[in-house]
mmCIF file of C-alpha atoms in Angstrom:
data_model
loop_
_atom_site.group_PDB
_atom_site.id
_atom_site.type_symbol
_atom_site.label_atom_id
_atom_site.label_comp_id
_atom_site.label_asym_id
_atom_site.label_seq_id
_atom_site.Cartn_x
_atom_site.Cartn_y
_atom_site.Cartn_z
ATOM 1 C CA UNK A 1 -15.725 37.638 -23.011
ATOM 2 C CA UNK A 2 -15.152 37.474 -19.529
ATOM 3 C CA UNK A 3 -18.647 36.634 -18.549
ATOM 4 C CA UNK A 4 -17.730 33.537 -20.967
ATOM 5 C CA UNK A 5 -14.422 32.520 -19.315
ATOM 6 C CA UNK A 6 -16.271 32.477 -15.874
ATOM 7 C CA UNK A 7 -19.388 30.230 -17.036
ATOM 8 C CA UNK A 8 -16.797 27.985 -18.941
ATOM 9 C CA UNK A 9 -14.244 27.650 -15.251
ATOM 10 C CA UNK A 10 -17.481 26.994 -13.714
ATOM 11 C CA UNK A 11 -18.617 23.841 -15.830
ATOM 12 C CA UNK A 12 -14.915 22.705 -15.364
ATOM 13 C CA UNK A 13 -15.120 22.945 -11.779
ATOM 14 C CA UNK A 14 -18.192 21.225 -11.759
ATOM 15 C CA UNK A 15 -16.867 18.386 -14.022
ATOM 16 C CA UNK A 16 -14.561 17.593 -10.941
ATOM 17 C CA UNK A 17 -17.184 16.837 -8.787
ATOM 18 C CA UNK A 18 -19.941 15.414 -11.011
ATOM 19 C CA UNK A 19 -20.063 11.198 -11.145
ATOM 20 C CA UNK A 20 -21.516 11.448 -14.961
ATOM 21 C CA UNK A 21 -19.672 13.018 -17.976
ATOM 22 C CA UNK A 22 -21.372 15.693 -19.686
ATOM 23 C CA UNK A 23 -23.245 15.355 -22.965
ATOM 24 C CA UNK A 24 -21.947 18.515 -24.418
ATOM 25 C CA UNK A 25 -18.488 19.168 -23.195
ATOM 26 C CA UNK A 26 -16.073 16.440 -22.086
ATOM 27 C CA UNK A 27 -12.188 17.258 -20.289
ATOM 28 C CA UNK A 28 -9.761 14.279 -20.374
ATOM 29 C CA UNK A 29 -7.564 15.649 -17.862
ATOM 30 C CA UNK A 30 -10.244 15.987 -15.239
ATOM 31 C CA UNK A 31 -11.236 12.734 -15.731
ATOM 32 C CA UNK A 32 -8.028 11.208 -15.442
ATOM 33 C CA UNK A 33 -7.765 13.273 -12.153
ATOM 34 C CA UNK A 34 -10.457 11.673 -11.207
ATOM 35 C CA UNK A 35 -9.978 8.480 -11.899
ATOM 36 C CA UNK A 36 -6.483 8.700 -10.150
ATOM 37 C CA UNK A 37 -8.314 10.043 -6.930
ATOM 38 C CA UNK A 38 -10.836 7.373 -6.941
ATOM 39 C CA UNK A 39 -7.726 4.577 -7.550
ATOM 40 C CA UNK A 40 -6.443 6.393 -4.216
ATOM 41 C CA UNK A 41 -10.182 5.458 -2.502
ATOM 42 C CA UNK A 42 -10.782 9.313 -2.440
ATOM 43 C CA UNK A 43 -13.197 11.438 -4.189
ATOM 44 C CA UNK A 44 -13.277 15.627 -4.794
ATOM 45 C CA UNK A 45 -16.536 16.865 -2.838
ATOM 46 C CA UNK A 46 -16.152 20.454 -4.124
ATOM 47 C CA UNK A 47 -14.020 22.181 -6.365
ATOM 48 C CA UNK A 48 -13.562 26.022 -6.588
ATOM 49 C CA UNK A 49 -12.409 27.948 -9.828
ATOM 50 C CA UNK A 50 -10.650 31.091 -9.646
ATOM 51 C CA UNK A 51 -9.874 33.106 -13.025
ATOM 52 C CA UNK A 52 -6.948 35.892 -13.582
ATOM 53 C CA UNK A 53 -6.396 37.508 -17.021
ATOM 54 C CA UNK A 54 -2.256 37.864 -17.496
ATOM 55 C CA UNK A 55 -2.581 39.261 -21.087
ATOM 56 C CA UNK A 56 -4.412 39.929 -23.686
ATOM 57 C CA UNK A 57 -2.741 39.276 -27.502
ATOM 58 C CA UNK A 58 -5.545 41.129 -29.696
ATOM 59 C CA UNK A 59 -9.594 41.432 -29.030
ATOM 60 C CA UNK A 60 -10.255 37.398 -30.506
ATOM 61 C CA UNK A 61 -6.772 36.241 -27.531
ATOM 62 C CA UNK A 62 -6.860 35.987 -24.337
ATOM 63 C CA UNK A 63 -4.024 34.558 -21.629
ATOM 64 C CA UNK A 64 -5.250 33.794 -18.709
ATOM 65 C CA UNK A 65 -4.713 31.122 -15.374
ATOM 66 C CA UNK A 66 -7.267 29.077 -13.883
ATOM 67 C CA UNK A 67 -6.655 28.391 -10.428
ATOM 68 C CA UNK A 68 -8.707 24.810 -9.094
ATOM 69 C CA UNK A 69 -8.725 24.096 -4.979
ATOM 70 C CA UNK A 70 -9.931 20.524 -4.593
ATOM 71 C CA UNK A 71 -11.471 19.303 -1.473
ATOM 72 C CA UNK A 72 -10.653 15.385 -1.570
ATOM 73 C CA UNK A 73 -12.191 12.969 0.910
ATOM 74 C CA UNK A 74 -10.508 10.174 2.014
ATOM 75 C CA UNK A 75 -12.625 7.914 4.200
ATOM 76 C CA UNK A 76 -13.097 10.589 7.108
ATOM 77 C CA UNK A 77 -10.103 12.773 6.015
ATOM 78 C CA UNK A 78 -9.833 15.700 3.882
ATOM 79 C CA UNK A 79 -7.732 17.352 2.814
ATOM 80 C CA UNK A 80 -6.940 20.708 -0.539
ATOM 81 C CA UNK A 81 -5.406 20.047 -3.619
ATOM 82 C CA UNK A 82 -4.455 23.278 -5.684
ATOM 83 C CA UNK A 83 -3.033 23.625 -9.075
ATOM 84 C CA UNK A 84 -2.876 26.247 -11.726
ATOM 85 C CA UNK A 85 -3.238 26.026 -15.050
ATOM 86 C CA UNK A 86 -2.057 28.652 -17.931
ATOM 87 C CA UNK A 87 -4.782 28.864 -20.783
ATOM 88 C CA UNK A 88 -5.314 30.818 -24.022
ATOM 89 C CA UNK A 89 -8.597 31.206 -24.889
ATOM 90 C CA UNK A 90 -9.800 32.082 -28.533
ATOM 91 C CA UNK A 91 -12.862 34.418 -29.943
ATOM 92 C CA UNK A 92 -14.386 34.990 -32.344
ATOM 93 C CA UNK A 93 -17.342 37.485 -33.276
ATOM 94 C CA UNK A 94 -17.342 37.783 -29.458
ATOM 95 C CA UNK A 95 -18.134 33.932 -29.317
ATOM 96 C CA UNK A 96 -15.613 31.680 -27.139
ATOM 97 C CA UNK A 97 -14.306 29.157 -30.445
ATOM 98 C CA UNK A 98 -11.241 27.629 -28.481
ATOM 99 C CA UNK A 99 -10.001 27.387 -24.982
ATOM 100 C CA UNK A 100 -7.146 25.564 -24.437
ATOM 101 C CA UNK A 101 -4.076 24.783 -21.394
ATOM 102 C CA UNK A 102 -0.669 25.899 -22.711
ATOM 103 C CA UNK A 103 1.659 22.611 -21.559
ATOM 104 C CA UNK A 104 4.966 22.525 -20.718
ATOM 105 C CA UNK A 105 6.625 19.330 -21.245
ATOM 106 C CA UNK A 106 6.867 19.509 -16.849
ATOM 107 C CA UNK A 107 3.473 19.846 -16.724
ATOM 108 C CA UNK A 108 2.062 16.453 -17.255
ATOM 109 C CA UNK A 109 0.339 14.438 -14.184
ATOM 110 C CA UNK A 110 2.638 13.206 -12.022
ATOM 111 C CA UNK A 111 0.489 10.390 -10.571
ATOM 112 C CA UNK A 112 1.710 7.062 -11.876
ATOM 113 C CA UNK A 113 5.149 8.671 -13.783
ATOM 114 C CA UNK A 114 8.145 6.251 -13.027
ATOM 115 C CA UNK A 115 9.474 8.192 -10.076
ATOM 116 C CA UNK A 116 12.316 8.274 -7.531
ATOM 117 C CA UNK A 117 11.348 8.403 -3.905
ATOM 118 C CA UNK A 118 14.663 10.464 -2.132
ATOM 119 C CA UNK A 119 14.522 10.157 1.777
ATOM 120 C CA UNK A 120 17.161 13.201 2.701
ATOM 121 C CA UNK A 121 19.464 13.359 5.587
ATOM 122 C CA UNK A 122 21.865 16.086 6.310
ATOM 123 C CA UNK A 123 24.789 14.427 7.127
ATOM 124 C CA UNK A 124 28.203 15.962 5.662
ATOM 125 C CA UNK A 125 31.477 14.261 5.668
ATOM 126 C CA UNK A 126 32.924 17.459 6.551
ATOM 127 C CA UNK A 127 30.220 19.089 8.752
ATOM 128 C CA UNK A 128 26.960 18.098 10.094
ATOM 129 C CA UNK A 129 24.198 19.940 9.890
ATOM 130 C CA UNK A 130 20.406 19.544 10.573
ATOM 131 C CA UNK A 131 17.979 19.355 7.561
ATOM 132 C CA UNK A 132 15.091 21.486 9.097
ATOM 133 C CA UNK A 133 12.240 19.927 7.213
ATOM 134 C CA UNK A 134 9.731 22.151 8.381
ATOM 135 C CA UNK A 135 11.187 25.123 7.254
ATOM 136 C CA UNK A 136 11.633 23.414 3.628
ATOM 137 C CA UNK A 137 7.941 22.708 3.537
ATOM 138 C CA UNK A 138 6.843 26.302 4.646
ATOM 139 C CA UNK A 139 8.762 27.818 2.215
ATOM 140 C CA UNK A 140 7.180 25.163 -0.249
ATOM 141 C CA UNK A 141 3.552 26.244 1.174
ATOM 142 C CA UNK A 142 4.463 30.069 1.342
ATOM 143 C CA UNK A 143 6.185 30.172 -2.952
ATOM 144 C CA UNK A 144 4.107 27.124 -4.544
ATOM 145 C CA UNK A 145 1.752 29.617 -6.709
ATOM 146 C CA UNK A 146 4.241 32.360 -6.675
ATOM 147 C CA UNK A 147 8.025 33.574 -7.585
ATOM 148 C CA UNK A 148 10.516 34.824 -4.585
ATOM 149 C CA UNK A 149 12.382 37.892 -6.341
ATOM 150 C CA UNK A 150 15.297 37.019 -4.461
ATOM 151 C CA UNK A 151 16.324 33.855 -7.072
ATOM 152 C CA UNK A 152 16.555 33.933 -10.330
ATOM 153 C CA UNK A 153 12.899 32.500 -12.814
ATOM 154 C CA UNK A 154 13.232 29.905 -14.914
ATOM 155 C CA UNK A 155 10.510 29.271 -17.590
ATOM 156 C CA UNK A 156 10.819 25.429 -16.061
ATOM 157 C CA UNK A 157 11.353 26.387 -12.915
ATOM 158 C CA UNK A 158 10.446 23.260 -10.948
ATOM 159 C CA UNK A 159 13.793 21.753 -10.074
ATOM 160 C CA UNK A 160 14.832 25.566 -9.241
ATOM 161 C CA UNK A 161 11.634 26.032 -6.929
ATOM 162 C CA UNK A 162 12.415 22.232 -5.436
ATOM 163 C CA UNK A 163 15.967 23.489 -4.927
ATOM 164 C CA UNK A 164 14.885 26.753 -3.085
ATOM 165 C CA UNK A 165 12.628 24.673 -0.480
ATOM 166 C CA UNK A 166 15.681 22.354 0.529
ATOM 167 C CA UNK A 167 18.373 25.849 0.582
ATOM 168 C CA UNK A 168 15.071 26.927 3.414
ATOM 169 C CA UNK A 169 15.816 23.872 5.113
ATOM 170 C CA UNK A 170 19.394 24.725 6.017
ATOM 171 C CA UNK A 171 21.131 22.478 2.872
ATOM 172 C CA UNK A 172 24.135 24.387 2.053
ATOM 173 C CA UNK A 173 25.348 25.775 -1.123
ATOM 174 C CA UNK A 174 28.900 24.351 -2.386
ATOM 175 C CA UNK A 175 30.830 24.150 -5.389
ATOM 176 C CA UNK A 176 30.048 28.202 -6.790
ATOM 177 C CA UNK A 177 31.795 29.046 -9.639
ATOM 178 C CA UNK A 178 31.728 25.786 -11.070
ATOM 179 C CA UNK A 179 28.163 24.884 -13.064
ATOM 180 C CA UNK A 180 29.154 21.125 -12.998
ATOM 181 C CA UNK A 181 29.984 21.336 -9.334
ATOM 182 C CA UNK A 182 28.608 21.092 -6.144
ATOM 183 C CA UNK A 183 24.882 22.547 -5.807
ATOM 184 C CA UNK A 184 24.778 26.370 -5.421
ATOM 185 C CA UNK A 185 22.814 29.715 -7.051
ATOM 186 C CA UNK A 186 24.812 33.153 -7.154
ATOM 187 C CA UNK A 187 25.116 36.179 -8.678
ATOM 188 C CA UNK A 188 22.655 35.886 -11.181
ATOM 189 C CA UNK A 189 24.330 31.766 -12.132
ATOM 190 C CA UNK A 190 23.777 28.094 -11.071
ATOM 191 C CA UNK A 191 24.749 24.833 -10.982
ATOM 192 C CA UNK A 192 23.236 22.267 -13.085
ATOM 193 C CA UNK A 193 22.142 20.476 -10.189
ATOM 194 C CA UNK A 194 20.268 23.648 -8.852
ATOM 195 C CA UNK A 195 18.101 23.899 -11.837
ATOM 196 C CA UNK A 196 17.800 20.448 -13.827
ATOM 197 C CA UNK A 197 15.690 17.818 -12.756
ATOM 198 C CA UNK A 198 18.192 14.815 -13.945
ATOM 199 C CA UNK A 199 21.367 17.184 -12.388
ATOM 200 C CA UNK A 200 19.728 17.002 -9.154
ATOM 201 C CA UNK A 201 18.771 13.669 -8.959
ATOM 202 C CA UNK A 202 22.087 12.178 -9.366
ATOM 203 C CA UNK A 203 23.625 15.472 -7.139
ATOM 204 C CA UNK A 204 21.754 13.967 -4.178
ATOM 205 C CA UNK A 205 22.121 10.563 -4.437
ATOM 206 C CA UNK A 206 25.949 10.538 -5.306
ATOM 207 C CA UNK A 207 27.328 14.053 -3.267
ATOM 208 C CA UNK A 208 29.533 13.698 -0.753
ATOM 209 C CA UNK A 209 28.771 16.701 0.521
ATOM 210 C CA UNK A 210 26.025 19.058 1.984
ATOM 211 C CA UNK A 211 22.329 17.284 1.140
ATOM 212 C CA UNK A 212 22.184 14.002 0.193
ATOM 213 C CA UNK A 213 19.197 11.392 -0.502
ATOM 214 C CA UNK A 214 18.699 7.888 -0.236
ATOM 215 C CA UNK A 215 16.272 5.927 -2.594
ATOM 216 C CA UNK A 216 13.194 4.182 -0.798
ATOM 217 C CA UNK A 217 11.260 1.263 -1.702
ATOM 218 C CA UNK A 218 7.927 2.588 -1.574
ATOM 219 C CA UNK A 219 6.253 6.439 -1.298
ATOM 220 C CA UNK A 220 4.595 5.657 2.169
ATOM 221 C CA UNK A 221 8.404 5.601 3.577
ATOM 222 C CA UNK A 222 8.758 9.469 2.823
ATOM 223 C CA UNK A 223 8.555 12.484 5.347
ATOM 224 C CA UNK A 224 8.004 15.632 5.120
ATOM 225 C CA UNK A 225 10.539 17.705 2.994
ATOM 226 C CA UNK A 226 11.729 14.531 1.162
ATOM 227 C CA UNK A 227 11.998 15.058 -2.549
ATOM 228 C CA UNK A 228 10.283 13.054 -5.085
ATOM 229 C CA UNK A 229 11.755 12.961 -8.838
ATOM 230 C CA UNK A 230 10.354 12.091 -12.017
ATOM 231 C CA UNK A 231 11.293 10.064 -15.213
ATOM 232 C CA UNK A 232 8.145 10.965 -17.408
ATOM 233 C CA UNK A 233 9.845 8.445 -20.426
ATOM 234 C CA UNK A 234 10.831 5.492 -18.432
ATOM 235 C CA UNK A 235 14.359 6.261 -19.975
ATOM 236 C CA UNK A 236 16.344 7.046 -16.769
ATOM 237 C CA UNK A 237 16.767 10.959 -17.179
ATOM 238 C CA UNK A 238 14.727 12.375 -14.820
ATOM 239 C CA UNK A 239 12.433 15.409 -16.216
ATOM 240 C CA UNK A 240 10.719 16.765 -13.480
ATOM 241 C CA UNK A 241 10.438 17.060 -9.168
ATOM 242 C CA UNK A 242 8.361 17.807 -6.160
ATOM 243 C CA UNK A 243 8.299 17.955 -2.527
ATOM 244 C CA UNK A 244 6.349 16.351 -0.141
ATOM 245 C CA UNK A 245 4.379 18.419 2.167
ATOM 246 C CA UNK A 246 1.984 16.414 3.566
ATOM 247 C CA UNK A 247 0.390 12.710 3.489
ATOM 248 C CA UNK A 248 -3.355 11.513 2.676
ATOM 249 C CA UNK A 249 -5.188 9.083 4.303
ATOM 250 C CA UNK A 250 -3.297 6.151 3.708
ATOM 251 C CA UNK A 251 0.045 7.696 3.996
ATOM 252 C CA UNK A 252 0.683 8.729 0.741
ATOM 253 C CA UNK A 253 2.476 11.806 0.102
ATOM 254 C CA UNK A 254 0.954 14.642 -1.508
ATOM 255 C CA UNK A 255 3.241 17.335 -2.888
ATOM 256 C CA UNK A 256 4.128 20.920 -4.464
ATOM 257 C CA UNK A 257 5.525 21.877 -7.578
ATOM 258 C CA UNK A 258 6.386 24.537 -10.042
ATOM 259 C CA UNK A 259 6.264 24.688 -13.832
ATOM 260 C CA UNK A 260 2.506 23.235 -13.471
ATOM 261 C CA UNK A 261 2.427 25.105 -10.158
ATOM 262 C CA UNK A 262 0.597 22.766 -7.837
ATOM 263 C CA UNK A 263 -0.167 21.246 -4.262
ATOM 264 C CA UNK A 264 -1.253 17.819 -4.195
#
């Protein structure tokens, strides 16, 4: 079973990189993701698949996570793309029958979502203090594909992950015990604004207090540690958010994420 697994991450890796589709086994996610590179005027030169077992359910089930690195080329640039996907694959008679990503409704592509651009300052009405956007994104590099036991999990846990990067960057907690209050995680509770995508979203761009974001006109205006926040239904409640960590090429951002973990 596992020998099949491997073979099957390998044709997937080699999907990313291969100009034709194949005859005999077709992904519409990879190219889409492929398609959305190329709309960027890059290309993926090499992909790598790595392959971890989390559980087994019974001898025909098997949980595991496929983790992709993408090498993207951008005129003479390149630069890694990472993301991790949770799949459950299916035998039968020893034979792989089904293989499948489980998808959380955060999961989706983010390329091309209706989205939010937040420039952040840290400018306080009572205090000042310096956003340290560096720190922010090296606590986004160091906990992208992993959990820091020190806060709390959340199944959808990218608004709390996004929310952990900016605390790193010296934004300070307000408003604890109050969950409709302020922005703040302790003792095992939270705001909404730590943990929900939409609660956050309006937290920065209407607080008076601590962190607090401006909208931008265009994703090339964005630095480092900015936040980026999604409205995946065009209905004006946001669903999802990343941080930017980095730029490509032609000054687009490329960012990290939890839920879907990713770096892109």
């Amino acid at each position: 079973m596992k020998e099949q697994l491997q073979k099957l991450l390998q044709l997937r890796a080699n999907l990313y990189v291969s100009n034709k589709r194949s005859v005999h086994f077709t992904d519409e996610k990879i190219e889409r993701k492929k398609e959305l590179i190329a709309k960027r005027n890059g290309e993926i030169v090499k992909t790598k698949a790595l392959g971890k077992i989390t559980s087994i359910d019974s001898p025909e089930k098997i949980y595991y996570q496929a983790h992709f690195q993408h090498l993207i080329k951008q005129r003479d640039f390149f630069y890694l793309e990472e993301e991790v996907e949770h799949r459950v694959a299916r035998f039968e008679n020893n034979d792989l029958i089904e293989d499948k990503e489980i998808i959380h409704p955060e999961s989706e592509s983010v390329i091309e979502k209706p989205a939010v651009p937040l420039f952040l300052n840290g400018n306080d009405e009572r205090q000042t203090f310096i956003y340290d956007r560096l720190a922010a994104v090296k606590y986004a590099e160091r906990w992208w594909n992993d959990f820091n036991p020190a806060y709390f999990k959340f199944e959808n846990d990218c608004t709390n992950f996004i929310s952990q990067c900016l605390h790193a960057g010296g934004a300070p907690m307000w408003g604890y015990p109050d969950r409709n209050r302020g922005w703040w995680m302790m003792r095992q509770n939270w705001s909404y604004s730590w943990a929900v995508a939409n609660a956050l979203t309006s937290y920065l761009q209407h607080s008076k207090r601590g962190l607090r974001a401006k909208e931008v006109g265009s994703p090339e205006e964005l630095m480092l540690g900015d936040v980026i926040c999604y409205d995946f239904e065009g209905d004006g409640r946001f669903n999802h958010t990343t941080i930017v960590t980095g730029k490509d090429a032609f000054g687009m951002p490329l960012v990290n994420a939890h839920t879907a973990n990713s770096r892109m």
